Short mmCIF file of C-alpha atoms and ligand atoms in Angstrom, two decimals:
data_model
loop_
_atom_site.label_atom_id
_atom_site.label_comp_id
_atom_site.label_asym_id
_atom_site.label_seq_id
_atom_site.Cartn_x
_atom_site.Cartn_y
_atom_site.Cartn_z
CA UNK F 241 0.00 0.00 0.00
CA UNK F 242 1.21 3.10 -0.81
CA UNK F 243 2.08 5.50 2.13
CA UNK F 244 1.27 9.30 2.29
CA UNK F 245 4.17 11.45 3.50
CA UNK F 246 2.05 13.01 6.14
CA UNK F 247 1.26 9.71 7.44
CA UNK F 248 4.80 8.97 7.38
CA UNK F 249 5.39 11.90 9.41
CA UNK F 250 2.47 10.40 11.76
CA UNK F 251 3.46 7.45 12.19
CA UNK F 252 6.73 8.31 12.94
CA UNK F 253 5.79 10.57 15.61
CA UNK F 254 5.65 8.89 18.98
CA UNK F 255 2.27 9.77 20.92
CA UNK F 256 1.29 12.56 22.42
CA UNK F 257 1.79 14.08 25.68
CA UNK F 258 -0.65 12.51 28.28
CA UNK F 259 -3.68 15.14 29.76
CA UNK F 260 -3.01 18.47 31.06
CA UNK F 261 -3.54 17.56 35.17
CA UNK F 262 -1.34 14.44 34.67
CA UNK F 263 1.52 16.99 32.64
CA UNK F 264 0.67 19.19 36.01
CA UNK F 265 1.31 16.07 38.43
CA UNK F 266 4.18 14.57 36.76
CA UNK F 267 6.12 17.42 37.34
CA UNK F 268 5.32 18.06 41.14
CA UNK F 269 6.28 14.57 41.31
CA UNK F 270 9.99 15.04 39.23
CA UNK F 271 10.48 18.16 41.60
CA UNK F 272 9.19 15.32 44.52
CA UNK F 273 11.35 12.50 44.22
CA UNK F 274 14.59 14.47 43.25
CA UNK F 275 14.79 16.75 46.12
CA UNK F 276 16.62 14.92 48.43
CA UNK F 277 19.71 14.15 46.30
CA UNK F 278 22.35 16.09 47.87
CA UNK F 279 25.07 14.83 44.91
CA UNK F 280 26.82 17.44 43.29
CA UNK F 281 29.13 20.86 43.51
CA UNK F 282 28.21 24.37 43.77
CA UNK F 283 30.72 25.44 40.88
CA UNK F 284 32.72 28.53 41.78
CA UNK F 285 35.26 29.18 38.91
CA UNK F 286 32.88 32.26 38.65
CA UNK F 287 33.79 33.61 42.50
CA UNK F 288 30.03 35.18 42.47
CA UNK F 289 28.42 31.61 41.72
CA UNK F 290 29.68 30.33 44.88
CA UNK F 291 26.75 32.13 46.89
CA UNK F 292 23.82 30.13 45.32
CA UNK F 293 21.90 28.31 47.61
CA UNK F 294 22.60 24.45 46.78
CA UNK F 295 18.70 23.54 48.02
CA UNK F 296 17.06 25.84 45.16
CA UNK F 297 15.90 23.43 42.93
CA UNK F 298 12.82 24.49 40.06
CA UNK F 299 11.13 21.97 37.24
CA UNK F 300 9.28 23.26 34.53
CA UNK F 301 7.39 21.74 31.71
CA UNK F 302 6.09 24.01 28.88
CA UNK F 303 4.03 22.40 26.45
CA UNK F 304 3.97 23.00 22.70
CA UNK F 305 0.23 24.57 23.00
CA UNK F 306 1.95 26.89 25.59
CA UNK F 307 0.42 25.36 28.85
CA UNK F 308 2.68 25.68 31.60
CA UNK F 309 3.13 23.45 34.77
CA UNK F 310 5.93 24.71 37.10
CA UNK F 311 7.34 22.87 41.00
CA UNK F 312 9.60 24.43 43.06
CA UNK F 313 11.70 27.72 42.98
CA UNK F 314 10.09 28.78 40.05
CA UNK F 315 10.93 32.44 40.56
CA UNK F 316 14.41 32.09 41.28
CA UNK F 317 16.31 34.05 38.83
CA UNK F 318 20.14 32.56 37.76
CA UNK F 319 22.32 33.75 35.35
CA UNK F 320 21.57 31.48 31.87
CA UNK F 321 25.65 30.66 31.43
CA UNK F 322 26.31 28.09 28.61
CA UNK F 323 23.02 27.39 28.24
CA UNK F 324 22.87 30.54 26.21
CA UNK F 325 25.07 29.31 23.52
CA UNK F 326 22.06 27.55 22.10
CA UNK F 327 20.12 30.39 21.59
CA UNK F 328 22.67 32.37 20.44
CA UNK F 329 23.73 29.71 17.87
CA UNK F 330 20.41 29.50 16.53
CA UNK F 331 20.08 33.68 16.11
CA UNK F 332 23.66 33.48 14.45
CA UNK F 333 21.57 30.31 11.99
CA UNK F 334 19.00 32.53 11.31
CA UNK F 335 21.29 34.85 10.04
CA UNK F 336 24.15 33.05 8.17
CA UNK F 337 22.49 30.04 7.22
CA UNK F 338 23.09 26.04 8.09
CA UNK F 339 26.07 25.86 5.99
CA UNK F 340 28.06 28.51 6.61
CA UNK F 341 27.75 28.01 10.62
CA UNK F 342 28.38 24.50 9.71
CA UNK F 343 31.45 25.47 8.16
CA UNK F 344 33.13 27.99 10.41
CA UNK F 345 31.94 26.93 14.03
CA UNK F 346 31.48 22.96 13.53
CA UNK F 347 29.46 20.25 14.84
CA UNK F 348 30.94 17.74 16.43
CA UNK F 349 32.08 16.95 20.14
CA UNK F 350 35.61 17.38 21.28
CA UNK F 351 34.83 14.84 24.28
CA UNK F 352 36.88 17.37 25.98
CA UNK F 353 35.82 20.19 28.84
CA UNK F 354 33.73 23.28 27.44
CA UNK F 355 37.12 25.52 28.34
CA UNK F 356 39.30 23.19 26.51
CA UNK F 357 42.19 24.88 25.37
CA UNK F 358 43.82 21.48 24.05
CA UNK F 359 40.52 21.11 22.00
CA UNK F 360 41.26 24.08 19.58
CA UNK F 361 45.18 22.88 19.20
CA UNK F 362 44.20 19.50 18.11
CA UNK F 363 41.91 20.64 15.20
CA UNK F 364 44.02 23.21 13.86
CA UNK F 365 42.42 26.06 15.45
CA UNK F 366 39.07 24.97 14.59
CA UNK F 367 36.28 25.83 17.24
CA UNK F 368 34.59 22.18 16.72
CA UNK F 369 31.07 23.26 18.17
CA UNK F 370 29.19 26.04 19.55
CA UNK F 371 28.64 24.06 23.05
CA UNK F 372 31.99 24.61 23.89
CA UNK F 373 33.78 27.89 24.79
CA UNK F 374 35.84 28.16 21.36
CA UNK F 375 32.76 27.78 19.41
CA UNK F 376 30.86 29.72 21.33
CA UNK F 377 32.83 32.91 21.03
CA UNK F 378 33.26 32.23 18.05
CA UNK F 379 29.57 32.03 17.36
CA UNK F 380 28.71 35.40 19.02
CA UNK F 381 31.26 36.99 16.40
CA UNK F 382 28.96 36.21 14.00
CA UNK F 383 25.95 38.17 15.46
CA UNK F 384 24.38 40.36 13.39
CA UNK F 385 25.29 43.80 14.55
CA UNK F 386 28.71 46.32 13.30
CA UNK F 387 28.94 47.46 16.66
CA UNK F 388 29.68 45.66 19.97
CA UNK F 389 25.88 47.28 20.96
CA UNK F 390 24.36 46.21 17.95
CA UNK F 391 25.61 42.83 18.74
CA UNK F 392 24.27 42.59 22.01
CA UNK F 393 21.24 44.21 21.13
CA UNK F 394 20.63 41.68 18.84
CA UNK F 395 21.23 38.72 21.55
CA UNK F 396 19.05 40.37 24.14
CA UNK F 397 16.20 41.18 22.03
CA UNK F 398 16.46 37.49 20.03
CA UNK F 399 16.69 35.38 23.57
CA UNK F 400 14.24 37.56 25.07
CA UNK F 401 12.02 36.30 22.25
CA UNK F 402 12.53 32.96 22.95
CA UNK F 403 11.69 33.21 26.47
CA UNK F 404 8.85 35.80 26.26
CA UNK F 405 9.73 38.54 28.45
CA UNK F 406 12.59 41.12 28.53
CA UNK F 407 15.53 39.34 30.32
CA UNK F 408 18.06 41.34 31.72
CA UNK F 409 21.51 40.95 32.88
CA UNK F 410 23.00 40.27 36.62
CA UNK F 411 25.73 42.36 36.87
CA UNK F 412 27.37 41.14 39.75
CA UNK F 413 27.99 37.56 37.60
CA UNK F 414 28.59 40.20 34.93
CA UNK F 415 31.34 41.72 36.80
CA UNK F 416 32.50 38.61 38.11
CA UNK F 417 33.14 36.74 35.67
CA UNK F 418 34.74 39.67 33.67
CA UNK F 419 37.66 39.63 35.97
CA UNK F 420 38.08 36.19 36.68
CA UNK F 421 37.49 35.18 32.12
CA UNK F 422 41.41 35.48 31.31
CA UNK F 423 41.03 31.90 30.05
CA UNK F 424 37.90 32.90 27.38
CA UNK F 425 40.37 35.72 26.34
CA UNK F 426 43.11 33.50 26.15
CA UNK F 427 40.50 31.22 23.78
CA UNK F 428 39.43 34.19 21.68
CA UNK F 429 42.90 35.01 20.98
CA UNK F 430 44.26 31.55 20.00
CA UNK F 431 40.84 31.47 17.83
CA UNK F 432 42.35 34.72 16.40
CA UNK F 433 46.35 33.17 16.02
CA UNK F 434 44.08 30.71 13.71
CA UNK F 435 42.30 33.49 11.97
CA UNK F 436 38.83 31.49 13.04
CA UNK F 437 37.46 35.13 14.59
CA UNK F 438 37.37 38.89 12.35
CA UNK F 439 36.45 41.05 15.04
CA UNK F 440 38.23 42.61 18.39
CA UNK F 441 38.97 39.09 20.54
CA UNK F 442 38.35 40.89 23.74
CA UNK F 443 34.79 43.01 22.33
CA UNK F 444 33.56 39.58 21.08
CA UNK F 445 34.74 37.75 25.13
CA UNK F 446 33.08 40.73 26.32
CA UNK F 447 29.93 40.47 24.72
CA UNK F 448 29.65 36.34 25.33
CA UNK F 449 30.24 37.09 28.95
CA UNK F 450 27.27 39.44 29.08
CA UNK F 451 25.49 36.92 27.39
CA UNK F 452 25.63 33.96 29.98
CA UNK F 453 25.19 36.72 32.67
CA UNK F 454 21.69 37.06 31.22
CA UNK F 455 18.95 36.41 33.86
CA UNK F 456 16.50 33.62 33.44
CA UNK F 457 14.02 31.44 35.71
CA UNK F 458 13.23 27.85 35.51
CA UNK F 459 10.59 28.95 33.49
CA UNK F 460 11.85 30.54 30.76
CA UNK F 461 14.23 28.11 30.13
CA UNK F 462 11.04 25.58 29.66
CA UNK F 463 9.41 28.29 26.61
CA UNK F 464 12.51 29.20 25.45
CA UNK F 465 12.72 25.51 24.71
CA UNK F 466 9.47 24.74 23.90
CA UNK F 467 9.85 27.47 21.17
CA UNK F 468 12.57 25.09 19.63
CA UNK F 469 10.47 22.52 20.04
CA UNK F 470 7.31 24.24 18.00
CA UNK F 471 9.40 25.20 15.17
CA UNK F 472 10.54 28.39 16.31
CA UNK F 473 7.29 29.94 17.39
CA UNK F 474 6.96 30.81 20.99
CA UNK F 475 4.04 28.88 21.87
CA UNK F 476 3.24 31.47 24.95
CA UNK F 477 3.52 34.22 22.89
CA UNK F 478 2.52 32.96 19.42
CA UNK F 479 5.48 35.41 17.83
CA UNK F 480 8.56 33.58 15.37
CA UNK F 481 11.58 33.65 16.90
CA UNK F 482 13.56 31.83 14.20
CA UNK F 483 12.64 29.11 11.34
CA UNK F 484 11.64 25.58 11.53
CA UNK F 485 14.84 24.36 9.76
CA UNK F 486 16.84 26.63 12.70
CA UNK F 487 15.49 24.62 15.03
CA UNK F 488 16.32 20.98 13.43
CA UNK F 489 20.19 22.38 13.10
CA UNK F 490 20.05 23.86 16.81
CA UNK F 491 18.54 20.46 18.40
CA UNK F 492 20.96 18.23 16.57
CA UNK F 493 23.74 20.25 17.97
CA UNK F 494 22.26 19.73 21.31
CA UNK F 495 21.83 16.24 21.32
CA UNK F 496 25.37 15.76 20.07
CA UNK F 497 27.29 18.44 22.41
CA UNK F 498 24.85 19.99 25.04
CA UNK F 499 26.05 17.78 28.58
CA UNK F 500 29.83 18.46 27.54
CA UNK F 501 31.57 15.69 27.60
CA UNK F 502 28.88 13.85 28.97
CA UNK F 503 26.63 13.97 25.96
CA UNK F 504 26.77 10.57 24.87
CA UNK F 505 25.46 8.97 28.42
CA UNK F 506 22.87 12.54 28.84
CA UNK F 507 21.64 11.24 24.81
CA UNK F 508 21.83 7.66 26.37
CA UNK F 509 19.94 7.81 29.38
CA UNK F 510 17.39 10.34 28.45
CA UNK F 511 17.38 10.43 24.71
CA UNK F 512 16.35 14.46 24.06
CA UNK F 513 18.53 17.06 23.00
CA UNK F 514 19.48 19.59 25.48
CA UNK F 515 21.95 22.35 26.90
CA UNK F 516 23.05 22.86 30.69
CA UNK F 517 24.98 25.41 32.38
CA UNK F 518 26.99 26.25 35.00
CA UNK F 519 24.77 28.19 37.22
CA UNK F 520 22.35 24.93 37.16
CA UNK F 521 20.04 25.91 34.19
CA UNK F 522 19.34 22.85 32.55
CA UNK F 523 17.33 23.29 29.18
CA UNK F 524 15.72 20.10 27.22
CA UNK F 525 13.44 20.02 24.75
CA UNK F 526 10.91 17.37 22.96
CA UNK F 527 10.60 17.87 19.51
CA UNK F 528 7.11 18.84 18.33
CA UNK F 529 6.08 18.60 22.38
CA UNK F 530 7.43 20.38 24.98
CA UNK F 531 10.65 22.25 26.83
CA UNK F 532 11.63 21.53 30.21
CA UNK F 533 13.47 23.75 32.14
CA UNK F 534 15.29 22.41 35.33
CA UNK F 535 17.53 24.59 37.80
CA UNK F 536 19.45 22.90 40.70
CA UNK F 537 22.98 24.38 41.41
CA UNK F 538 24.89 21.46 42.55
CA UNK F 539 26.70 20.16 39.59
CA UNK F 540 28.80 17.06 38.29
CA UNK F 541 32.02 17.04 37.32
CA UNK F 542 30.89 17.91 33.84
CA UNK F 543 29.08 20.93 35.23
CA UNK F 544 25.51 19.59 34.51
CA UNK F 545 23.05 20.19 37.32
CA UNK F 546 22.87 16.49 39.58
CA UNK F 547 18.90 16.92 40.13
CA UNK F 548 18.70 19.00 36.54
CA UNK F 549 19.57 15.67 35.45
CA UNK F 550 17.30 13.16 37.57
CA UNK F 551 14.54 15.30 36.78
CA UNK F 552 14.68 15.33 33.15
CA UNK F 553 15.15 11.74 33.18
CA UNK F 554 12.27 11.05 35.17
CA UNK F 555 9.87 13.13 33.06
CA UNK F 556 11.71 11.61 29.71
CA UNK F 557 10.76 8.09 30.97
CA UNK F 558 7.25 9.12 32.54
CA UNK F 559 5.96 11.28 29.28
CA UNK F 560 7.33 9.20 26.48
CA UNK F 561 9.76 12.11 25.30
CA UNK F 562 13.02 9.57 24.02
CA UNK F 563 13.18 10.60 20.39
CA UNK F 564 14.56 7.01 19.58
CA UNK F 565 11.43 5.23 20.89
CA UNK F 566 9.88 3.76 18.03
CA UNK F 567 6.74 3.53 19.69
CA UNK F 568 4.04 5.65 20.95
CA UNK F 569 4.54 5.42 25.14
CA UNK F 570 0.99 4.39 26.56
CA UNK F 571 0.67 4.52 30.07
CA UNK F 572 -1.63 7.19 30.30
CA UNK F 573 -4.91 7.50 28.89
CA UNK F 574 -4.93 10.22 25.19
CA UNK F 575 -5.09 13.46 26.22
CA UNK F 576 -8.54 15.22 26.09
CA UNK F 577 -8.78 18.01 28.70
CA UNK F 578 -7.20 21.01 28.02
CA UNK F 579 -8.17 24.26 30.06
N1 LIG C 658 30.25 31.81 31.15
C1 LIG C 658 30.76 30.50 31.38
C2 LIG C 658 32.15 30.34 30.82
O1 LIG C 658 32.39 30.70 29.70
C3 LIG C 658 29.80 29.49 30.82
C4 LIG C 658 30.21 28.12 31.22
C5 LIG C 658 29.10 27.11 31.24
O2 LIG C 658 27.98 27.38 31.66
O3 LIG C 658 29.41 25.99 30.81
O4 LIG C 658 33.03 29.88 31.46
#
């Protein structure tokens, strides 16, 4: 029989999420069973980081019709970090195109640490992805923008799309990390030696360090990636942030480099693409179903959030999100309320 390609695309798609009050519950109980783990290091590379309070802990699920359901320190703000280099990436997609970002940042994982000096000697100077710190700055000198304003203009108003809401920077990480980044300089200027960055090394360090200063909640991390996962449109807002295709290139970069050099066992054990950062954010996101935003401070040696992790897991597992299932997951009755 022959097979329509829309019920290719159906039948490849992997159930729905279950009803709205069981979304709601399902995340009370992720926030539930993952509170008491007490695994994990308040990192402190970034002296101001240090001062976070290691019980905070926040889960978030935003759906792709833009319902919410939140547990925890939802209103906790914490500055976005790495997790920013996502969103950035994607802007910087947006405006060059998949193959030239292909070309000049990379794809693929280094296997070593996101400050990996090594990393960039090995490949000739090449910045390998835009997870890491080398790709990263090197991705944020490809914002749109002549000027080092127009440059961060263009972050703040294109990640502030994603999430919904103005987000604004916390200065004291700001100035914190600003004295303490000699080893992102250091990066920018070896990209430079390599001629793998045209504009001012420092400028470029300086803007990327305002970037993951930016201030986000549990919450916005959740639309910002449920905007990924509806195809670039902010499901809470209902505005286009970037395209369809955007999102595709962005998630396959996730699922390949977002847990450092932990990405193969984060891919293995909970089989969705997502970013974390040092401050705890975590950011995951089902395709064509939800984001979830997680924030925990405690971190592993990778620097991914201990409870971020359990959490994500758990709801993975619990709302059939593993993008390599090749069958719908069941266990709840189809979704039919819907307030
Ligand atoms: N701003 C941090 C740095 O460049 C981000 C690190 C992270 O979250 O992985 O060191």
């Amino acid at each position: 029989m022959d097979v329509e390609v829309g019920d290719v695309a159906q039948q490849a798609y992997t159930g729905a999420l279950p009803q709205w009050s069981e979304v709601e519950s399902l995340v009370e109980a992720a926030h539930r069973r993952c509170k008491a783990e007490t695994a994990g290091v308040v990192a402190d590379y970034i002296p101001v980081l240090a001062e976070a309070d290691p019980d905070w802990f926040a889960v978030c699920v935003a759906e792709a019709d833009g319902s919410v359901h939140t547990a925890g320190d939802i209103d906790v703000e914490f500055s976005i970090q790495s997790i920013s280099k996502a969103f950035v990436y994607a802007l910087v997609c947006e405006a060059h195109g998949h193959d030239v970002v292909a070309r000049r940042i990379g794809v693929n994982n280094t296997g070593l640490p996101f400050n990996s000096v090594i990393a960039i000697e090995l490949n000739d100077g090449h910045p390998m992805n835009p997870m890491v710190n080398a790709g990263a700055i090197a991705t944020t000198a490809l914002v749109p923008g002549d000027t080092r304003d127009e440059q961060w203009n263009s972050i703040v108003f294109g990640l502030s799309e994603f999430a919904g809401r103005t987000l604004e920077v916390d200065h004291a990480v700001y100035r914190s990390e600003s004295e303490t980044n000699q080893r992102n300089r250091a990066i920018a200027r070896l990209l430079e030696s390599y001629g793998r960055i045209d504009p001012d090394p420092l400028t470029v360090v300086d803007v990327y360090t305002r970037q993951c200063a930016l201030r986000v909640t549990a919450r916005d991390l959740a639309v910002m990636g449920a905007t990924l996962a509806h195809g670039g449109v902010n499901p809470v807002t209902g505005r286009r942030v970037v395209s369809a295709g955007v999102c595709r290139d962005t998630l396959a970069i996730l699922a390949a480099n977002g847990a450092y050099e932990r990405s193969g066992e984060w891919l293995f054990d909970i089989g969705l693409p997502g970013k974390s950062g040092v401050a705890g954010g975590l950011v995951t996101v089902a395709p064509g179903k939800a984001g979830i935003g997680t924030f925990s401070p405690p971190l592993d040696a990778a620097g991914n959030s201990v409870r971020g992790q359990r959490a994500t897991a758990y709801l993975s597992r619990v709302l059939g999100l593993n993008i390599f299932a090749s069958q719908a997951h069941t266990p709840f009755a189809q979704r039919k309320d819907h307030p």
